[in-house]
Short mmCIF file of C-alpha atoms in Angstrom, two decimals:
data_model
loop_
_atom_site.label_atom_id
_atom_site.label_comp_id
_atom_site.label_asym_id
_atom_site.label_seq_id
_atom_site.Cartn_x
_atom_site.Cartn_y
_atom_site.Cartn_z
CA UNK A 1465 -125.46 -212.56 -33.54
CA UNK A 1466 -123.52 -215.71 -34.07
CA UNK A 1467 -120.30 -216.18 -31.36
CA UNK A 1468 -117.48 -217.68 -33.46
CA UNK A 1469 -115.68 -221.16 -32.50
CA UNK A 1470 -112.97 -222.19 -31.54
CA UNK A 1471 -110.64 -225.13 -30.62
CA UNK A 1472 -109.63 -226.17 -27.17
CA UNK A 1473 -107.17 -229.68 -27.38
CA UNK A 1474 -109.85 -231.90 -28.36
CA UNK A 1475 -112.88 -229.77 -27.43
CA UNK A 1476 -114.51 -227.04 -29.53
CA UNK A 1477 -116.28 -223.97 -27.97
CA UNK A 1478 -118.71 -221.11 -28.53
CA UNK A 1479 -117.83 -218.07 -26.97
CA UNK A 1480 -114.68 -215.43 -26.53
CA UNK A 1481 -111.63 -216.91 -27.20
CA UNK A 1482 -109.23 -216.90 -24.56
CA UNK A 1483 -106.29 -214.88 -24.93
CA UNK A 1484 -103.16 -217.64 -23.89
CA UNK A 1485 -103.05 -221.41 -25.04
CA UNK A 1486 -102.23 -224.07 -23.17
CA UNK A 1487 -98.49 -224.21 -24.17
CA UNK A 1488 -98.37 -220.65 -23.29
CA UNK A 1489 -100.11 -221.06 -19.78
CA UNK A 1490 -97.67 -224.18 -19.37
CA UNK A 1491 -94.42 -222.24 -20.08
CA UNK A 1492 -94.92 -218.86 -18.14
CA UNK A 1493 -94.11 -219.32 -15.07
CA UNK A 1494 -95.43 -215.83 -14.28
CA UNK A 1495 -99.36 -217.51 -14.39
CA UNK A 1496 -102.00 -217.49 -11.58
CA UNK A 1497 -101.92 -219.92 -8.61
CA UNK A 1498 -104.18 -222.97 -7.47
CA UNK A 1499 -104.86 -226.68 -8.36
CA UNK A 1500 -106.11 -226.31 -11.78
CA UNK A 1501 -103.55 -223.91 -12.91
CA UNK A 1502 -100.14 -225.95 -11.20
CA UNK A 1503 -98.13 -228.22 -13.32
CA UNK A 1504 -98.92 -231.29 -11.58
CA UNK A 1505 -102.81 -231.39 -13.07
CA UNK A 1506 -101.30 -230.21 -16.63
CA UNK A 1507 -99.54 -233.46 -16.59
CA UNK A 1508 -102.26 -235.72 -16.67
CA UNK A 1509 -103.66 -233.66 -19.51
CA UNK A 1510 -100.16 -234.41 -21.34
CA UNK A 1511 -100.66 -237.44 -20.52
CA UNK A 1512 -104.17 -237.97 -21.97
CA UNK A 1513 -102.82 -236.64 -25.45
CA UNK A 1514 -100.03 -238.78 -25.36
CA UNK A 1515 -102.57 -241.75 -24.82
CA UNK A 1516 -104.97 -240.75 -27.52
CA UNK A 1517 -102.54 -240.27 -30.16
CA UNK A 1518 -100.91 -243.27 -30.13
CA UNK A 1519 -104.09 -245.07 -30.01
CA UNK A 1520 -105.25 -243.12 -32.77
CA UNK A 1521 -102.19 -243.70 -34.42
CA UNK A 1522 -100.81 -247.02 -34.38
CA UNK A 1523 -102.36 -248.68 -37.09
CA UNK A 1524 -101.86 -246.12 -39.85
CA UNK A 1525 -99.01 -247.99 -41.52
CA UNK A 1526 -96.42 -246.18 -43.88
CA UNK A 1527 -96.71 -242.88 -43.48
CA UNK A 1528 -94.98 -239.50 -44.73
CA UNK A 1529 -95.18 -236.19 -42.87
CA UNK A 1530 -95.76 -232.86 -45.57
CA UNK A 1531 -94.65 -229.94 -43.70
CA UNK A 1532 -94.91 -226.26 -45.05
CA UNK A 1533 -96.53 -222.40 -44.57
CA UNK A 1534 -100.00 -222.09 -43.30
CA UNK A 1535 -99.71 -218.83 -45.70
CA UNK A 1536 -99.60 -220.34 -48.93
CA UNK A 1537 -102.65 -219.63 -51.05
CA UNK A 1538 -104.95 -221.72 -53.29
CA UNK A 1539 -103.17 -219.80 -56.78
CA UNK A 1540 -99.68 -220.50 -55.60
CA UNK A 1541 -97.75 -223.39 -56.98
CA UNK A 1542 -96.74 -224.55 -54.38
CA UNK A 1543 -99.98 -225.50 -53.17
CA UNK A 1544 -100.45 -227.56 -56.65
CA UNK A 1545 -97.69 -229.12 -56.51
CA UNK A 1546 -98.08 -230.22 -52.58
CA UNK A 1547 -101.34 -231.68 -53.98
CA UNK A 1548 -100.19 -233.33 -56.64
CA UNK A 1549 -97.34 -234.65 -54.57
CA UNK A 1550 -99.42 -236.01 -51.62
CA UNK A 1551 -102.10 -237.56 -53.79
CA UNK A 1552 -99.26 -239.53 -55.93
CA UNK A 1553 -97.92 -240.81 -52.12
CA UNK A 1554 -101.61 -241.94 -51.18
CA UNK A 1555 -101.77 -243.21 -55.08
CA UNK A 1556 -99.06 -245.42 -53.81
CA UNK A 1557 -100.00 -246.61 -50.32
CA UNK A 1558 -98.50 -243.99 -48.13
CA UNK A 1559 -100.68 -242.22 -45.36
CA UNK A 1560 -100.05 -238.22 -45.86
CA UNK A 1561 -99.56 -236.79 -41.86
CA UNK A 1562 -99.90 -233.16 -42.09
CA UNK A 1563 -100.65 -230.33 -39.20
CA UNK A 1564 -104.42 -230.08 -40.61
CA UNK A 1565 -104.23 -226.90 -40.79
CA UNK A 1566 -104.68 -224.25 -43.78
CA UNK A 1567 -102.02 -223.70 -46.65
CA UNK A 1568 -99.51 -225.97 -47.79
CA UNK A 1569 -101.12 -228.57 -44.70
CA UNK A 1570 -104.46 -228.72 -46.90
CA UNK A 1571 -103.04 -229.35 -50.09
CA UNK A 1572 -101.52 -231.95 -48.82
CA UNK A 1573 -104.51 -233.29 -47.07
CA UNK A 1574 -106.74 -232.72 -50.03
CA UNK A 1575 -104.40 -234.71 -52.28
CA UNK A 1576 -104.12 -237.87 -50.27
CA UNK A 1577 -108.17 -237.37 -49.76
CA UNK A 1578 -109.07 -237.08 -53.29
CA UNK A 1579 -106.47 -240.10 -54.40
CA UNK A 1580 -108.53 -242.16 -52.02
CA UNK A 1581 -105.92 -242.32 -48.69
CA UNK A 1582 -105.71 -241.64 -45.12
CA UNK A 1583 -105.56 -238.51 -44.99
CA UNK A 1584 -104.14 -237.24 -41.60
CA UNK A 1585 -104.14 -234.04 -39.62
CA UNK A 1586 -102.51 -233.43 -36.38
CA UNK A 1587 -104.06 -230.17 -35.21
CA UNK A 1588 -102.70 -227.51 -32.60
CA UNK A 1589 -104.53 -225.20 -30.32
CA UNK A 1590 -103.34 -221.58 -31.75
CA UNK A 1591 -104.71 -218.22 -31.38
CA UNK A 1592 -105.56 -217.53 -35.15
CA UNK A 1593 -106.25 -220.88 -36.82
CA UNK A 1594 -108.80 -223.05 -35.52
CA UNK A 1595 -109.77 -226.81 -36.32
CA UNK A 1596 -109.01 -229.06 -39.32
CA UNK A 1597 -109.27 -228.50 -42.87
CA UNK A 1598 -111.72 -230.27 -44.29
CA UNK A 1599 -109.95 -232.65 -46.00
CA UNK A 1600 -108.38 -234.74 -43.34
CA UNK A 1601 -109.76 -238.00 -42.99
CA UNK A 1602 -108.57 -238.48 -39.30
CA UNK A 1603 -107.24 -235.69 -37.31
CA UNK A 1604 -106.31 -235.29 -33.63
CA UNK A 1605 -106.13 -231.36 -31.98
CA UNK A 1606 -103.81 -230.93 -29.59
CA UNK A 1607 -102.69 -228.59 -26.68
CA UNK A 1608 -99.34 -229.17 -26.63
CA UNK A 1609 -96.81 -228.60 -29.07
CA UNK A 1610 -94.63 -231.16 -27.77
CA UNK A 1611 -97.10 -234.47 -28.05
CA UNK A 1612 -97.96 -233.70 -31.35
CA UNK A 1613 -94.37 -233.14 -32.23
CA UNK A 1614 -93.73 -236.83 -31.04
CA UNK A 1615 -96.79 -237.64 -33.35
CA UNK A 1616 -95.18 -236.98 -36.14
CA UNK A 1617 -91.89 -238.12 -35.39
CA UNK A 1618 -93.12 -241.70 -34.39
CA UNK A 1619 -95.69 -242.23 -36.79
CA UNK A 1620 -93.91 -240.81 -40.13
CA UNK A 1621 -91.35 -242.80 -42.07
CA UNK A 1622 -90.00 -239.52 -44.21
CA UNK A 1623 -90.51 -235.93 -44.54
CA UNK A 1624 -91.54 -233.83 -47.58
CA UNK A 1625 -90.98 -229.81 -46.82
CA UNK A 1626 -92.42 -227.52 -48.40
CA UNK A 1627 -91.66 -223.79 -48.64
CA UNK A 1628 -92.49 -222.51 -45.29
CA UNK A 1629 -91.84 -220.19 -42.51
CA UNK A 1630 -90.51 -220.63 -38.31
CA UNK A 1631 -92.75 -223.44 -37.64
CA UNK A 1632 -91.74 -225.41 -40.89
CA UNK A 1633 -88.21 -224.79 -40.25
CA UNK A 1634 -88.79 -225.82 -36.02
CA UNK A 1635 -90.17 -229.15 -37.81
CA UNK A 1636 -87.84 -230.12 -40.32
CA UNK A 1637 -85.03 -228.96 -37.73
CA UNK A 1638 -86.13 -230.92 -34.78
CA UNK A 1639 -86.45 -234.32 -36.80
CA UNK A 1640 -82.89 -233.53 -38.33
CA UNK A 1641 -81.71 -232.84 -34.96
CA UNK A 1642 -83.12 -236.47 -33.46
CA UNK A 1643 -81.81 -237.95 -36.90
CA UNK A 1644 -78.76 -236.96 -36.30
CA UNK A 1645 -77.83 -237.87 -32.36
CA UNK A 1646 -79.98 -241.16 -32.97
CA UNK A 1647 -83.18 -240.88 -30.93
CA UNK A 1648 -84.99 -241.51 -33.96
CA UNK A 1649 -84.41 -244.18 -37.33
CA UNK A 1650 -82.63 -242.45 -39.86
CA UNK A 1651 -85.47 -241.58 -42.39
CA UNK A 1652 -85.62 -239.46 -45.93
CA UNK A 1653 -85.92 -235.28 -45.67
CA UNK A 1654 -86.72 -233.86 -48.77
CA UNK A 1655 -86.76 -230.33 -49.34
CA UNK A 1656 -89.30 -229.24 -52.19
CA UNK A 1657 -88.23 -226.09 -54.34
CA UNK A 1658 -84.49 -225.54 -55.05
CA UNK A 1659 -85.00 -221.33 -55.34
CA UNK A 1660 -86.59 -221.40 -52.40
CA UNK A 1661 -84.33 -224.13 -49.98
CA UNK A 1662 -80.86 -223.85 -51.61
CA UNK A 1663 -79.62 -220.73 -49.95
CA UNK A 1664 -80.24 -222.50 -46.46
CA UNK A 1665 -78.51 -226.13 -48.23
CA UNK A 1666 -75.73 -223.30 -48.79
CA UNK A 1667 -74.70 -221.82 -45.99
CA UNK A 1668 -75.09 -225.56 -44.25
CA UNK A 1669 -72.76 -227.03 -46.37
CA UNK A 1670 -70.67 -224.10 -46.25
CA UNK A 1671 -70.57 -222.03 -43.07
CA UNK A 1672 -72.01 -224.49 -40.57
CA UNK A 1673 -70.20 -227.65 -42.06
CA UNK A 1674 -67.01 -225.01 -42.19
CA UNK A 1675 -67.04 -224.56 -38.68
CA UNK A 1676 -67.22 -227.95 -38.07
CA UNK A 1677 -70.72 -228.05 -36.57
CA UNK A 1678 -72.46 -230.44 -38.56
CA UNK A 1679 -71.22 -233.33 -40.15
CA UNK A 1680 -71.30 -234.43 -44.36
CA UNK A 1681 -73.11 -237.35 -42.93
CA UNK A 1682 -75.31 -235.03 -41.13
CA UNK A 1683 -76.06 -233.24 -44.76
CA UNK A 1684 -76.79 -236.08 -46.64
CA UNK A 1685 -80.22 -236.62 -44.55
CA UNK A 1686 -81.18 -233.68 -46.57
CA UNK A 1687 -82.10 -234.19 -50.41
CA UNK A 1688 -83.45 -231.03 -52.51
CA UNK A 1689 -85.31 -231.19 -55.48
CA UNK A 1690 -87.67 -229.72 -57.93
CA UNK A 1691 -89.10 -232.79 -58.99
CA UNK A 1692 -92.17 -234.15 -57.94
CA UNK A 1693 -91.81 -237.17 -58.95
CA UNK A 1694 -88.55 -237.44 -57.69
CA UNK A 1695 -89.74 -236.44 -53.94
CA UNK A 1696 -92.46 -239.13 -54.04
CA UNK A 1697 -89.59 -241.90 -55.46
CA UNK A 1698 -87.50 -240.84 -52.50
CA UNK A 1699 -90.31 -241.84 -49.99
CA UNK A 1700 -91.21 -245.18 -51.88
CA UNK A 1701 -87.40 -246.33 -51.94
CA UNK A 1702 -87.15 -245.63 -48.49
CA UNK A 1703 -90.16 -248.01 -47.57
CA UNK A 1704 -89.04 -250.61 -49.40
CA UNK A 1705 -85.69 -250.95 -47.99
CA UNK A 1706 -87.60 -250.14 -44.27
#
């Protein structure tokens, strides 16, 4: 009987999967003693991802990040219109970065593919989704959450969201956040799908702006639409004033 794979960081293996990743094993402090367990060696592995991304990386030019649920299916529209979407941005000379993995991620990947771009996808070690879709044209896997956060926060010039769940919303949060207290370039956030994105635009511009917490400056990073072609115009009018 055949023993499925898996993914490992960069490495792919035959066998019983292991039952914590590497972020896991990194945050619980709770783990198993010795060399090859301590933080000090997990730092040069850190390291190493850090050094292959951005050589991997730093030629890709323009590019725009498509975030959204690893849930949604083939017969959902949203997964026709992230395809349409992303192969109109590689249509126009924009790498599509996505998380390579199932859903909304290959849409997007299989857009950009099939409209002839670079079609990118920056993988994560997880317990129940292994390796790249195969439409990604260059794709990195990584063990830490963290580096390949900073992937696509370096390397991405805007962000198109897609409906999506916790790790959509820790994406599109975390480049707001570095947006807003100026670690990063401003850069466009569009949110795709008014129905499913306006309550949230709601309560931001009501209770959280209310209470003073964020700013209408702070807002304005955010643009919603239902328009497809509007989302791609968004991305192209930021790269030519860029």
């Amino acid at each position: 009987m055949s023993q499925r794979q898996y993914v490992q960081g960069p490495v792919v293996r035959t066998g019983p999967q292991p039952t914590q990743t590497s972020d896991q094993a990194l945050l619980d402090s709770r783990g198993p003693e010795g060399w090859e367990h301590t933080d000090p060696w997990r730092v040069l592995r850190i390291q190493a991802e850090f050094v292959e991304g951005f050589n991997t990386l730093s030629e890709l030019g323009p590019s725009v990040c498509v975030f959204g649920s690893a849930r949604t299916g083939t017969d959902d529209p949203v997964w026709a219109a992230t395809e349409r979407i992303a192969g109109k941005l590689a249509a126009s000379g924009l790498t599509v970065i996505t998380g390579g993995g199932p859903g909304v991620m290959e849409a997007a990947n299989k857009g950009a593919a099939e409209a002839g771009g670079t079609s990118v996808g920056l993988g994560i070690e997880l317990p129940f989704e292994q390796g790249l879709n195969r439409h990604v044209t260059l794709g990195i896997n990584f063990r830490y959450f963290f580096a390949r956060k900073t992937m696509f926060v370096k390397y991405a010039q805007g962000f198109v969201v897609m409906p999506g769940g916790f790790g959509t919303l820790d994406e599109l949060f975390e480049a707001l956040t570095l947006a807003q207290t100026r670690k990063v370039t401003a850069f466009p956030v569009v949110l795709f799908g008014s129905d499913y994105w306006g309550g949230l635009v709601d309560w931001l511009s009501g209770t959280v702006a209310g209470a003073g917490n964020v700013s209408a400056a702070d807002l304005e990073r955010l643009q919603l639409t239902d328009d497809e072609d509007e989302a791609v115009a968004i991305m192209l009018a930021h790269r030519e004033r860029a």
